[in-house]
Amino acid sequence: MSLIRALSKELEARSDDSLRALFDARPDLISPAVPDFSALAARASARLSVQRALERLNRPQMQVLETLHLCTNTDTGHSVSAAGLRRMIPGSSAAAVDRILHSLQDLALVHRADPPHGTPDPVAKQRHYLPVGSLKDVVGLYPAGLGRSYTELVRLQPAFAQRAVQLVSELNRSGVAIHAATTPMEAALALQQWTSSPEALNSLLATAPERTTALLARFRNWAMGAVPQAQRKASITTEGPDVGPVDWLLARGLLVPLDAAHVELPHSVGLSLRGGAIINDFTLQPPVPELGRTSAALRRNAALSAISETLRLVGDLLHAVREQPLATLRSGGVGVREMRRLAELLRIDQQQTGLLLELAALAGLIRLDVDSSSWVQPPQLEWLVLPRQEQWLWLVNAWLASERVPSLVGQPINGARGGPSAHRSASGSTIIALSAEAQRPDAPLVRKRILEILDELTVEAGSADDTAPVLDAAAVLQRAEWSQPRMARRFSSMIRGVLAEAELLGLVGSGALSQLGRALAEDNPDAALAILGEHLPAALSHVLLQADLTAVAPGYLAPGLAEKLLVMADAEGQGPATIYRFSAGTIKRALDTGYDAAAILEFLREHSATAVPQPLEYLVEDTASRHGRLRVGAAASFVHSEDEGALLELLSGPKAARLNLERIAPTVLVSSATPRETAQVLRSLGLSPSVDGANGPVVRLRTAPAPPGANRPVYTAPRMAPGAEEVEAQLAVLRKVGSAVGHPGVPGDHGGSGDHGGEARTQLGLEALQRAIRLKQRISMNVVDGLGNANLEIVVPLSVSGGRVRVFDPAKETERVLSIHRIIDIEAAEELRQ
């Protein structure tokens, strides 16, 4: 019986609660909805769906599933029971294996099957299982780290096939008890039988060179390895006293060369080296890492300090971008010069600058202006006026939901680790800020899972009131490799970067998961906001003016205050206690932006905890007295708006360039165009100006403020389960229609009446073709030609990929390629001799 048909019947027999649990664990099965159980079984057996399901399995589940795959044969229907699997998994019990098989059955990755023919009655009464048909393609060439059989290697490696017969003859002449062979397949079977005994193999290895055991240990978890000159002609008869372990193993067929630099350990050899067991490290409990401890106060202070510093730096970055937009390269991203300039303004290294730039971009605090190819700050940015805890949540929500990985900036494009100097790569081999190379579609899932693992390890280690466990990348990766081994490579490539980003955002403090991190790991942002509002110091609205023409910030300043200080003074140093130095040049800069001496001194008196020092007052007044008070120029119209941000965007944008705009005050621009022409250009940009004729040629620009919260990123956890209404609607369709597998017209199956679901037809057709290819089986199929006529043909399928199947026609002794969609019926004709 077809595996898809068997799975469909099993799914139809399930209860509604069982199906709800299946849809909850594998939401892709009903996205989009399926018309019947045949389509549901076909989708559950599809390679992509099975791959997604395997990514959520833990190590014991994967070990049992791979052992089941190695102990069964879906083509012949050879199934296995939990007791049979237990013998191949030392350290397990039949009950534990049976529970895992039941969980895999709940996930529709395995299904019940008849026992093999000739099974004794006591064993036949046990539950037997088969995996879904696409499991072989998903687990890859080396399930459980074991290699392919000698017979498969002979079939796929022509060089080894030519050498196999001679190799068996040399073994015979050297006194090894191995069957003689005259063909490559007979030689493969002889080698397979000879190496299947752990005792015989250990006896042979006792005479091997001294480094042979260490070499074979490298193949303990993976069957393929790289060795120099793998295809050299090693022979027992020409061995000398100084023969190396690689030559010794190649000469006896214990390693099979794949190409000039790689070899493979055959299945039977690997199994014997493991003592006849497939899995030797089975355990139901995850590894417990050895963790250090840190004080809760140190963790809290480190997290709050990181949050305060990040908010300050992001505010400074926005001010810098607003003053001078960041130009992009032709290939995308921000170049080295712009990064260096921005790093000098922020007084941090380029690596941290790139990370902050990515964070600001993914949060929408800066955006790419396609007209000028520059990164600019959006007008009326709500983030600037929010309370500090809400600013933090804005950044965290955007980070959790983003498919970009800020920590990749500066690393080599091939994935290796890079440092700050990587920004200086002239060859473009490193990832630059705001480029497409920092995109990772699975980033939200990985971030969320890392936070959950941090939370799990923290709870297991016992976070007391005064101490907390320190969690490093190695501990998190060890747990990730146990809980989701199929995603271990993705975790290993991102774990350190994600932890660094989490530390920047205060989710990790002093190496330990902070209370904020725990709240977000448990999807409770309101609790995080409450914690932060209680412990994060409020932003300061005053500075300390000094007689040496400096202003000292005694803590983190409010964004508005810091922004205006940066206009009047140059910032020095790092951290919360920033020093702002006044000079004639900085005062002139403030005067050029529209301030006068009185406004500057009034601002300083309002925001200084001390009196304005006399030297600073003299500096302001003296600079203002020499600064041009009168400005002469031609202007035909004025543009006035209370929205300074809108005027800045208008001034920096290329679309209004023909107006020759110039800023003479924070809220006033002048133009050489007439009021009517100016209004027409502004209306073409989507604005709503009004021409004020009573007070002169003034164009007043009114901008509607965005509703509060309209642009705030709201994080929702990655969708892991469908909605209840969606599930109930799917159940209603399935129960109403019933199973449609086995109807005429479904390739590879017959019987019943009616035809439903193209998805099931496609999967069943592929299943029948792949089975015929593996068994070298003739098939009878109806092929529709270009005129719509169906022709019955008997062919031997050779390969299938990309919607096409390559077949051999025995009658014409020719090969040709057919489109799968033209095949409307498939039936096994007869099995060919192996």
mmCIF file of C-alpha atoms in Angstrom, residues 27 123-124 563 572 747:
data_model
loop_
_atom_site.group_PDB
_atom_site.id
_atom_site.type_symbol
_atom_site.label_atom_id
_atom_site.label_comp_id
_atom_site.label_asym_id
_atom_site.label_seq_id
_atom_site.Cartn_x
_atom_site.Cartn_y
_atom_site.Cartn_z
ATOM 1 C CA PRO A 27 0.669 24.611 11.385
ATOM 2 C CA VAL A 123 6.633 -10.075 18.100
ATOM 3 C CA ALA A 124 3.843 -9.640 15.560
ATOM 4 C CA GLU A 563 20.077 67.613 20.870
ATOM 5 C CA GLU A 572 33.556 65.013 24.544
ATOM 6 C CA PRO A 747 -1.151 8.042 -9.752
#
